[in-house]
Coordinates of C-alpha atoms in Angstrom, one line a residue:
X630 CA 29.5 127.6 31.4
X631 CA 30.3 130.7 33.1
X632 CA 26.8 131.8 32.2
X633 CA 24.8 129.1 33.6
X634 CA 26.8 129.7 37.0
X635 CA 26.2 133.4 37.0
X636 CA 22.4 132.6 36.2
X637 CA 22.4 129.5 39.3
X638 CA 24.0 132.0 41.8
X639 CA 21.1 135.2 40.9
X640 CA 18.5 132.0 41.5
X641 CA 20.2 131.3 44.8
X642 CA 20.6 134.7 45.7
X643 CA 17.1 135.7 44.8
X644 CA 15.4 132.6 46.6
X645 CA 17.6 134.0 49.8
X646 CA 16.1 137.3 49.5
X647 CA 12.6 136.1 49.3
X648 CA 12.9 134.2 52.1
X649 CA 14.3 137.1 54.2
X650 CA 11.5 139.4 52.8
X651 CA 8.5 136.6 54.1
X652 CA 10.2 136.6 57.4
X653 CA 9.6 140.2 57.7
X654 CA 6.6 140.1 56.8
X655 CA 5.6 137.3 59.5
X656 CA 7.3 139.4 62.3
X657 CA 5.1 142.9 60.8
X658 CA 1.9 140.6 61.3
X659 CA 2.4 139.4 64.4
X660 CA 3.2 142.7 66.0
X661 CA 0.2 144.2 64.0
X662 CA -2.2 141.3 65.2
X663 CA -0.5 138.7 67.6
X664 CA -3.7 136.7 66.6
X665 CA -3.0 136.4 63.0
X666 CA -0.3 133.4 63.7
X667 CA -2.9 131.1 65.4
X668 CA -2.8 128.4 63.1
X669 CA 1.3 128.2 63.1
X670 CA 1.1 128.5 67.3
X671 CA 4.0 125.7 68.1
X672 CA 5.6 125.7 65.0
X673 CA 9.3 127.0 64.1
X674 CA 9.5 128.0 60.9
X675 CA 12.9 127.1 59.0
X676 CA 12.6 128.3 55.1
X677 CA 9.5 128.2 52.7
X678 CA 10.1 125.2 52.0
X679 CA 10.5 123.1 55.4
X680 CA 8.6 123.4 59.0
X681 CA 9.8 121.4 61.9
X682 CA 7.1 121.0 64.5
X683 CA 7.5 121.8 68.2
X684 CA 5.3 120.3 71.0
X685 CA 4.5 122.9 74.0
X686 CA 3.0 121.8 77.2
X687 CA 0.0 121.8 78.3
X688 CA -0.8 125.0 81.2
X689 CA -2.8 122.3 82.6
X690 CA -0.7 119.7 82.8
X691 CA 2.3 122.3 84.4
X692 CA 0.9 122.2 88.0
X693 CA -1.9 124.7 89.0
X694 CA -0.3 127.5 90.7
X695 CA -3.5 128.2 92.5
X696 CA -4.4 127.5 96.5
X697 CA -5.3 123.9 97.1
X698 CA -6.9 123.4 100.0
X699 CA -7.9 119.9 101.4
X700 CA -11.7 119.1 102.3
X701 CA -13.4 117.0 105.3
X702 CA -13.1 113.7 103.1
X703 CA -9.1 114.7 102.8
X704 CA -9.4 115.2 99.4
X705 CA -7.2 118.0 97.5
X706 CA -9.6 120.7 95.8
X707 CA -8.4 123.6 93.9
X708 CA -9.7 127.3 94.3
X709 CA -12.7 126.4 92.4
X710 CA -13.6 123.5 94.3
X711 CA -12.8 120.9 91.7
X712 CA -11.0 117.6 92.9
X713 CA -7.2 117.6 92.0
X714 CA -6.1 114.0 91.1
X715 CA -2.5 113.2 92.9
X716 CA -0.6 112.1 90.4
X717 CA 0.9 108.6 91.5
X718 CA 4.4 109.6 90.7
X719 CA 6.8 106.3 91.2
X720 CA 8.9 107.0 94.0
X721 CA 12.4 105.6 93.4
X722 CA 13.9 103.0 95.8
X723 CA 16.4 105.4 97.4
X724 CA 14.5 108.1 97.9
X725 CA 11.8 105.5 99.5
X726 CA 14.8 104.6 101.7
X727 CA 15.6 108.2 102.5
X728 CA 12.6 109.4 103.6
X729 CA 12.0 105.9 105.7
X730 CA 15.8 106.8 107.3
X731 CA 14.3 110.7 108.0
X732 CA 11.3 108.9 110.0
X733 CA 12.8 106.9 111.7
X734 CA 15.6 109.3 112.7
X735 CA 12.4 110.9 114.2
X736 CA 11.3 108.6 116.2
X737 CA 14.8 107.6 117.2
X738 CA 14.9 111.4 118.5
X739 CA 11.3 110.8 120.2
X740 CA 12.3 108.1 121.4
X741 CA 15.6 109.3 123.3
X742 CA 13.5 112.9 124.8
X743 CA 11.1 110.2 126.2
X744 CA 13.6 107.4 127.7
X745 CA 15.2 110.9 129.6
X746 CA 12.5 112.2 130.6
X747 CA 11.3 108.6 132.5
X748 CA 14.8 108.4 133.8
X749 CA 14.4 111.7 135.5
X750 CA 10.7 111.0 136.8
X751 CA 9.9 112.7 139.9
X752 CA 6.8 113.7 142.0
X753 CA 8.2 116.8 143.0
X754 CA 9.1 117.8 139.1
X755 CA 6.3 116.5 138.0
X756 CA 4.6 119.4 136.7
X757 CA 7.4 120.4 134.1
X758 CA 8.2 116.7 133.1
X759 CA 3.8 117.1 132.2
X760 CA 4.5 119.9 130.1
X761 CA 8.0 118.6 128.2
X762 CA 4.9 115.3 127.5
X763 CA 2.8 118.0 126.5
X764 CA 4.9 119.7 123.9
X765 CA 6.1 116.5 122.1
X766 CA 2.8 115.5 121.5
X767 CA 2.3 119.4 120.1
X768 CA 5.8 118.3 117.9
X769 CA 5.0 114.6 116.9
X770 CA 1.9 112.9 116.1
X771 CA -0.5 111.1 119.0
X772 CA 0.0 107.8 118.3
X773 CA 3.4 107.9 118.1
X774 CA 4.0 110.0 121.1
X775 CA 1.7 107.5 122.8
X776 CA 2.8 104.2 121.7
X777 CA 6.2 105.5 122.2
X778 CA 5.6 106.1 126.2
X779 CA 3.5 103.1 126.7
X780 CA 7.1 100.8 125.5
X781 CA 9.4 102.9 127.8
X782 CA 7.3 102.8 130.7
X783 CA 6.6 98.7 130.2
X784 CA 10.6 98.5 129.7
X785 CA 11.4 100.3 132.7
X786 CA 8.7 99.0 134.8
X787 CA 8.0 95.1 133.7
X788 CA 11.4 93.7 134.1
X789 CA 12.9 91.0 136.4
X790 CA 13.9 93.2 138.9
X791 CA 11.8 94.3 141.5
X792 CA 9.9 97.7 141.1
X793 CA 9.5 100.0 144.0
X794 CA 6.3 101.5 145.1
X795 CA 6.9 104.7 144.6
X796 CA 8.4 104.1 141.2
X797 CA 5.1 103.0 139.9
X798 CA 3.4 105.7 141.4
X799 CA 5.5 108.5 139.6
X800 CA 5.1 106.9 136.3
X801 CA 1.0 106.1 136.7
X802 CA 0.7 110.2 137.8
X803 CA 2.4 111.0 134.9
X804 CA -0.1 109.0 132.5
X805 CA -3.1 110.1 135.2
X806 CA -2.2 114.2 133.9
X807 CA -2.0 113.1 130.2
X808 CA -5.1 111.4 130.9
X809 CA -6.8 114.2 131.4
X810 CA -5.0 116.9 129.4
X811 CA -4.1 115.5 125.9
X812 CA -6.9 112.6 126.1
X813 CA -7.5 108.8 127.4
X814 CA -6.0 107.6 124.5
X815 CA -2.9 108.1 126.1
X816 CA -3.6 106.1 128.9
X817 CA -5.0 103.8 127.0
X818 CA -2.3 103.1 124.6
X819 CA -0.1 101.9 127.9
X820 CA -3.3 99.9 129.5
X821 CA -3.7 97.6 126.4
X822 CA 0.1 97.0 126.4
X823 CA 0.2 96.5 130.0
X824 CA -2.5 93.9 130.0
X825 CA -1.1 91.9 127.0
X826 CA 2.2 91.5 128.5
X827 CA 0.8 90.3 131.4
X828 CA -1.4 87.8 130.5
X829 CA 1.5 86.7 127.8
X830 CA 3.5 86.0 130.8
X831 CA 0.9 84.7 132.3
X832 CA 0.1 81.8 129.6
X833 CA 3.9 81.1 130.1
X834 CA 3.7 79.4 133.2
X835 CA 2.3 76.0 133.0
X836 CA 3.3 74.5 136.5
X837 CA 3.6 74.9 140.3
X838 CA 7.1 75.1 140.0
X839 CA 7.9 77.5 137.4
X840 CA 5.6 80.0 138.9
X841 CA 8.1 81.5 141.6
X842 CA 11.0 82.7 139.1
X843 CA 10.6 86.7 138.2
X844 CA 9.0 89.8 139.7
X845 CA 7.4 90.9 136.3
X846 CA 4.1 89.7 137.3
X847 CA 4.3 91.4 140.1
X848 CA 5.6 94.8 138.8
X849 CA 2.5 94.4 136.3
X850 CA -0.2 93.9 139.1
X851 CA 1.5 96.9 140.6
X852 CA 1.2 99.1 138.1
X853 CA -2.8 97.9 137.3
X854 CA -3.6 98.7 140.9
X855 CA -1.8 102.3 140.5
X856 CA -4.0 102.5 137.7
X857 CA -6.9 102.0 139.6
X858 CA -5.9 104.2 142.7
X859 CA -5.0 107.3 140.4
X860 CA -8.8 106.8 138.8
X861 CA -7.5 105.7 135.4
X862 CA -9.3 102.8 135.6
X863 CA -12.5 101.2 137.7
X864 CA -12.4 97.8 139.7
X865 CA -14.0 96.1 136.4
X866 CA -11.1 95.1 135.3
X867 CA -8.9 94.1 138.7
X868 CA -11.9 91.4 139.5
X869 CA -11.7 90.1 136.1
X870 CA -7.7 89.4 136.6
X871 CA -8.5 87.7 140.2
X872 CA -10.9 85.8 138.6
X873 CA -8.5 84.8 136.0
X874 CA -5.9 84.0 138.4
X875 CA -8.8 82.1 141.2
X876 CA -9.3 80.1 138.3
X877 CA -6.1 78.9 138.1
X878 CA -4.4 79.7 141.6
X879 CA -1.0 78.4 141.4
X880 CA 2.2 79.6 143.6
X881 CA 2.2 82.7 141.7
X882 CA -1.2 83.5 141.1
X883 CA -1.9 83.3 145.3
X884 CA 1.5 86.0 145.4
X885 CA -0.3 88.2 142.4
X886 CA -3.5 87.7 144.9
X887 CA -1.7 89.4 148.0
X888 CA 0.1 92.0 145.9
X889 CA -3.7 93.1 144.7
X890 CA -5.9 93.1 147.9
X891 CA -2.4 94.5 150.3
X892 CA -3.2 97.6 147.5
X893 CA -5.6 98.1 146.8
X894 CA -8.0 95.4 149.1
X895 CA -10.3 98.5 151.1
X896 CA -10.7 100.2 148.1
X897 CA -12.0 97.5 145.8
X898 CA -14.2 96.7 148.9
X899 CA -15.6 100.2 149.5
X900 CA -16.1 100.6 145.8
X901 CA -18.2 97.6 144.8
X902 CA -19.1 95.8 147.8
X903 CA -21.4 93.0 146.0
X904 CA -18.1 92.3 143.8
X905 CA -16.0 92.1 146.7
X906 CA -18.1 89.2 148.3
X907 CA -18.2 87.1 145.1
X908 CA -14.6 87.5 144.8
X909 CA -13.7 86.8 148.4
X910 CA -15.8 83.3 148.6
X911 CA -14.6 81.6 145.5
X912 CA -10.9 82.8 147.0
X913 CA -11.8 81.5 150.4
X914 CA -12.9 78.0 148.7
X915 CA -10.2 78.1 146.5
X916 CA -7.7 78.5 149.7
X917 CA -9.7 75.3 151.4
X918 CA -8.5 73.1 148.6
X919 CA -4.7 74.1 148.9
X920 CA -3.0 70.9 149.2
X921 CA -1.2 70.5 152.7
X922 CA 2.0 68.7 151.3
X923 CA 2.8 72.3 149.5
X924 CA 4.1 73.9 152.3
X925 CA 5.3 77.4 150.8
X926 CA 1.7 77.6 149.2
X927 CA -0.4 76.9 151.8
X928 CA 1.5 79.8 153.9
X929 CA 0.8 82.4 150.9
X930 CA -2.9 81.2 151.2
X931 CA -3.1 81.9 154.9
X932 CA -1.8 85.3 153.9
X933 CA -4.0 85.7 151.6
X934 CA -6.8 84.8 154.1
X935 CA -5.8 87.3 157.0
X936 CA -5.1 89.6 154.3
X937 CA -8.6 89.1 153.2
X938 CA -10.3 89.2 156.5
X939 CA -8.9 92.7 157.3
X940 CA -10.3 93.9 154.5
X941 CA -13.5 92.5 155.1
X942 CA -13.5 93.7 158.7
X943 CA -12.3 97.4 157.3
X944 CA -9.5 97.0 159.2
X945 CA -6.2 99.3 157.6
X946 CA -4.0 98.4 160.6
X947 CA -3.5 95.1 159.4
X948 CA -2.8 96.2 155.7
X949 CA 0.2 98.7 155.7
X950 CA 1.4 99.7 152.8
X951 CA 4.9 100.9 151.5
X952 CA 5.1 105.0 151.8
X953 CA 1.5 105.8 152.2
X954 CA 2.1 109.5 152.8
X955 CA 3.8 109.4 149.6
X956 CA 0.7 108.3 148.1
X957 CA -1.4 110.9 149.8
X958 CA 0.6 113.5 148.3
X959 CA 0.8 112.9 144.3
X960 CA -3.1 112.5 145.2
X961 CA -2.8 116.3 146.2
X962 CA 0.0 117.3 143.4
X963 CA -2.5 115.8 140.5
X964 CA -5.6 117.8 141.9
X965 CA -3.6 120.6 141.9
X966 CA -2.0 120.0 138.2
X967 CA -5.7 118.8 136.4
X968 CA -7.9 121.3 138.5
X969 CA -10.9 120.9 136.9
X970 CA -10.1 118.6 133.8
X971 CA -11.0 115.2 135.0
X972 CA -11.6 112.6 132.9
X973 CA -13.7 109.7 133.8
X974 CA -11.7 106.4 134.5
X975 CA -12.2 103.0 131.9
X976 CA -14.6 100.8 132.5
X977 CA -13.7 98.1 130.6
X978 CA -13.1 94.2 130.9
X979 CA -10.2 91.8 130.9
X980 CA -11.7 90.4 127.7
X981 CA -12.1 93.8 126.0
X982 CA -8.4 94.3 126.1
X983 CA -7.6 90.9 124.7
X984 CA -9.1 90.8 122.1
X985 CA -9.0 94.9 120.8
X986 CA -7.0 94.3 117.9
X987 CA -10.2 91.8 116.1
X988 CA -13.5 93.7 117.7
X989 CA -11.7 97.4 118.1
X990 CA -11.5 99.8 121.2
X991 CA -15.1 100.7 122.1
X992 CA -13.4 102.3 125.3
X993 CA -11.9 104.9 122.7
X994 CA -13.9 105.0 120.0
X995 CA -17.3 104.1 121.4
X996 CA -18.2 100.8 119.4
X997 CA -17.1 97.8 118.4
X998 CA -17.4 94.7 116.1
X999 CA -19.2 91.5 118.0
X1000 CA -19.5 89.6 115.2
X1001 CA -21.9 88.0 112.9
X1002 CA -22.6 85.1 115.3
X1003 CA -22.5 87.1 118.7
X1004 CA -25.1 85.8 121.6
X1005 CA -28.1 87.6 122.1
X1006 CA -27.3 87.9 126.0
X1007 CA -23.9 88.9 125.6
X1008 CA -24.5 91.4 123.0
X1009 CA -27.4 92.7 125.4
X1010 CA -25.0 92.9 128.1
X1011 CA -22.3 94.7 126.6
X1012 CA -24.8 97.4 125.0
X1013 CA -25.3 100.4 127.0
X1014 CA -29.0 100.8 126.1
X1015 CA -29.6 97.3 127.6
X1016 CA -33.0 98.8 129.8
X1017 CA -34.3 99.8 126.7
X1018 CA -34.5 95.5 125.7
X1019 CA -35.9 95.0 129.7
X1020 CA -37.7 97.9 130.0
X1021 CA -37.3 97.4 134.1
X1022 CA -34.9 98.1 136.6
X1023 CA -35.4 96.0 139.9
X1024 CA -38.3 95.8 139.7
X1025 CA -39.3 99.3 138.3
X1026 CA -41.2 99.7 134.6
X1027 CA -39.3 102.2 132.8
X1028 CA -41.9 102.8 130.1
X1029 CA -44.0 103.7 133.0
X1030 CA -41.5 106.0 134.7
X1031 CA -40.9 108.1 131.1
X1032 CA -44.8 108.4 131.0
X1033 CA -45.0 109.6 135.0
X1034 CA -41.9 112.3 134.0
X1035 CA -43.7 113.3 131.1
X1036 CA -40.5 112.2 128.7
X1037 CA -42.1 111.3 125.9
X1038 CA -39.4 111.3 123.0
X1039 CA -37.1 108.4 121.9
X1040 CA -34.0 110.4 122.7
X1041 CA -35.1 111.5 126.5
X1042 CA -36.4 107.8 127.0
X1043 CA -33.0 106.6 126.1
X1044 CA -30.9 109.2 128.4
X1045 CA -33.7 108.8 130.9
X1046 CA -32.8 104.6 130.7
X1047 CA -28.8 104.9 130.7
X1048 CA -29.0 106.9 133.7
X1049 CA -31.4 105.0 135.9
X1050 CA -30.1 101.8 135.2
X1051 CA -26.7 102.7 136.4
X1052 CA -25.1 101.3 139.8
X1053 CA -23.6 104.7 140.4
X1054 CA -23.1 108.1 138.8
X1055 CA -19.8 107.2 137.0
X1056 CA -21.5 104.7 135.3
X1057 CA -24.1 106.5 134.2
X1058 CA -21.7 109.1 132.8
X1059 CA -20.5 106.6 130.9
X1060 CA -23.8 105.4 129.5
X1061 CA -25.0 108.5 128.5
X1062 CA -21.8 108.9 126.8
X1063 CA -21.6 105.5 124.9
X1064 CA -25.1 106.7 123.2
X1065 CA -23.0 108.9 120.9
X1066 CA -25.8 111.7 120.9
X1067 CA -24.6 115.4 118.8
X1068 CA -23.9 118.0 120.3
X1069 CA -27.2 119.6 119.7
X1070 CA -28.7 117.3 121.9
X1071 CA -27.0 118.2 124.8
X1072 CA -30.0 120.3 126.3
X1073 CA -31.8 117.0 126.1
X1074 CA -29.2 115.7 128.6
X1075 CA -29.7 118.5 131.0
X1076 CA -33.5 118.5 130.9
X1077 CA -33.2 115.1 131.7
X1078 CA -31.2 115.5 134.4
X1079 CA -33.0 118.3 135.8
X1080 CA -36.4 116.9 136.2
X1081 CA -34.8 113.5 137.5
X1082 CA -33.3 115.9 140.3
X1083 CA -36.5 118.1 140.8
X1084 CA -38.8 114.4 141.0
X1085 CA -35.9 112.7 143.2
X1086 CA -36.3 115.7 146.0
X1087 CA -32.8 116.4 145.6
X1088 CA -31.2 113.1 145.5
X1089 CA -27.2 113.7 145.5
X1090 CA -27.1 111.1 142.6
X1091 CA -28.1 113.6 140.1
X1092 CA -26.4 116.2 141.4
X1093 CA -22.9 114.0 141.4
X1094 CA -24.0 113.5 137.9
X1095 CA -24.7 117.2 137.3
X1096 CA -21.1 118.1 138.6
X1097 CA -19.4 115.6 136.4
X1098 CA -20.9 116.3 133.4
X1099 CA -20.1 119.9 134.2
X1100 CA -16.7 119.1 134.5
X1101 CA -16.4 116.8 131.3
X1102 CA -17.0 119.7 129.4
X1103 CA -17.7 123.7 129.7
X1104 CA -21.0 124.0 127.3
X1105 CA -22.5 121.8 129.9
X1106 CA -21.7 124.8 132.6
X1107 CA -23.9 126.8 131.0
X1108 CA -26.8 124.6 131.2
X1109 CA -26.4 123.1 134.3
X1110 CA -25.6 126.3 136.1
X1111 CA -29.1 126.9 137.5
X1112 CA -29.1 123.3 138.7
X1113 CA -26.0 123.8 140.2
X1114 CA -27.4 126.7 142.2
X1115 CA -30.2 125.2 143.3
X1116 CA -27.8 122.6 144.5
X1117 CA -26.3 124.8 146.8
X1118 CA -29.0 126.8 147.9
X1119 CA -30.6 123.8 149.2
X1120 CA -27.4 122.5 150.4
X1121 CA -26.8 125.8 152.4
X1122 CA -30.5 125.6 153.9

């Protein structure tokens, strides 16, 4: 017995040693030739006579430690241009909760700098209450920042309460500077808004007698004809409304009637006069069926009458208005604050705004949806190259005017047809705008404009449209500047 354990513990002994003397020999081999252990890459050796297997990760699967830059599509690519898959890690409930609680801590703070800063609103401060605007849309993104203003203002200014004049007038020169510095989405983030509340309220009322009850209708019409005074927006869309409210002309729509032509009457007159008499003979018919027996109506319609017959006599003595000097001065302070930076107002219709959110914002983004089904003469009359489907402009051939100008390509025939069958030269601003050209093309737009000037004999028309287009954006300074000193050559002769 004692034999066989002395021979088991030599066989124990000498099994040890051999194992010791093959782990040697592995660590000799791979500091000899850290290639030789390839094939046992991952594994953890235990003895000679078990291996346990150990799985590494893959250096792909790690995260690339590399720059990944994002491309015009928004899609992540790595240094060599491949396309990095996000991985759609599952987010857990309270961290979802978390980070919705950090954004809207955000926008809580947004919120609060905004409501102060309307609270404070002032003509003379204007300039650094612009720039606080300025920097939060630098901090936050647009469309918050925007939508955010548009709800303070409409909750500080549409309210039961009667808003003063010069109240409204702060607040619109406020939107008129970010109109023209950050962009007319601004603006037109508040006009939608503004328009929808007004024409919810104005679905509200159903009778005679419920339409004498709150001053938000009249705080709304206000602000629209603020809008239209601090060029934000064109008399399009204050006849639309009128002819919204003619249509219906109770109690409240004759008041919302006074409030618009005691504003903003000589203006709408002066700036589309053949607008102004349509408007003022379906009023004056409207007024000549007033029934007698409603006594407080019929003596807001002969206010509304002598109202209307100053302004169609151009007659300001009979149309004061609340702290015109006022007025006259933020006209100054925004001239002085946008110098150059002008943006052209909206020209855009009642129906346009009401229905933005199914056929889109062509005043923003330059097109919208009209639908599968949309009339041929409403679709032609909504599109800006609606001379190109006439071909004539009272009574003048186009086709035949391109040939005498010698503008012979499609793109000149369709700037040279946006312009010419404009009213005025804000309009055709506007239509040579809507036609989306690239930015290559805008010598096209100059050489169009210059020979229209050099055949017209120096017709002010082009050379209002010259100066705007100059002032819309600086790479048109360049082009137009030798038009520009022709301009004033001839003017100086």
């Amino acid at each position: 017995m004692e034999e066989e354990d002395f021979e088991n513990d030599a066989l124990s002994k000498d099994s040890e040693s051999t194992d010791d003397d093959d782990d040697d020999d592995d660590r000799t081999a791979r500091k000899t030739n850290p290639k030789a252990s390839g094939e046992d890459k991952g594994v953890l050796k235990l003895s000679q006579n078990q291996k346990k297997s150990v799985r590494f990760e893959d250096k792909a699967n790690t995260g690339n430690s590399g720059l990944v830059k994002e491309d015009i599509y928004g899609r992540l690519r790595d240094e060599k241009g491949n396309i990095v898959k996000e991985s759609g890690a599952f987010v857990p409930p309270g961290k979802r909760s978390q980070q919705q609680a950090t954004q809207n801590e955000g926008l809580d703070a947004l919120k609060s700098q905004i409501s102060r800063i309307i609270n404070r609103l002032h003509d003379r401060q204007m300039q650094l209450f612009s720039s606080q605007m300025q920097n939060l849309f630098q901090v936050y993104s647009r469309a918050d920042v925007s939508e955010t203003l548009a709800n303070e203002m409409l909750k500080d200014s549409v309210r039961n309460e009667p808003l003063k004049r010069n109240r409204a007038m702060d607040s619109v020169l406020l939107l008129a500077v970010l109109h023209s510095k950050i962009g007319n989405e601004v603006s037109g983030v508040f006009l939608e808004l503004l328009v929808l509340k007004f024409n919810e309220i104005f679905e509200t009322l159903k009778d005679e007698d419920g339409a004498n009850t709150e001053n938000q209708m009249e705080n709304a019409a206000l602000l629209l004809c603020q809008l239209y005074d601090f060029k934000i927006i064109d008399s399009h869309l204050i006849f639309c409304i009128m002819e919204k409210l003619i249509d219906r002309f109770f109690i409240k729509d004759v008041h919302l009637l006074v409030v618009f032509w005691k504003e903003v009457g000589l203006s709408l007159r002066k700036g589309d006069s053949k607008a102004f008499k349509n408007i003022y003979l379906r009023i004056m018919e409207a007024i000549s069926k007033v029934d007698k027996a409603l006594a407080h109506k019929r003596m807001l319609a002969l206010q509304l009458s002598e109202i209307l017959l100053a302004v169609k006599n151009n007659n300001p003595q009979k149309l004061p208005r609340e702290d015109e000097e006022g007025f006259e001065s933020r006209q100054k302070l925004l001239k002085a604050l946008l110098s150059d930076s002008v943006s052209p107002p909206f020209h855009v219709s009642l129906n346009d705004l009401l229905s933005a959110e199914q056929k889109g914002k062509w005043w923003l983004v330059g097109s919208a949806w009209t639908g599968a089904d949309a009339d041929l003469n409403q679709l032609q009359s909504s599109n800006v190259e609606k001379s190109i489907v006439s071909l004539k402009v009272d009574g003048v051939d186009l086709t035949k005017l391109a040939q005498k100008l010698h503008i012979n390509t499609d793109v000149r025939k369709k700037i040279l047809f946006a312009i010419v069958s404009a009213d005025n030269y804000r309009k055709a601003f506007e239509n040579v705008m809507k036609l989306n050209l690239p930015r290559r093309q805008d010598g096209e737009i100059t050489y169009v404009i210059k020979i229209l000037y050099k055949k017209g004999k120096g017709n002010p028309f082009y050379a209002h449209l010259a100066e705007i287009f100059r002032k819309h954006h600086k790479r048109f300074e360049r082009l137009l500047g030798d038009l520009e000193g022709r301009i004033k050559k001839k003017m100086g002769d």
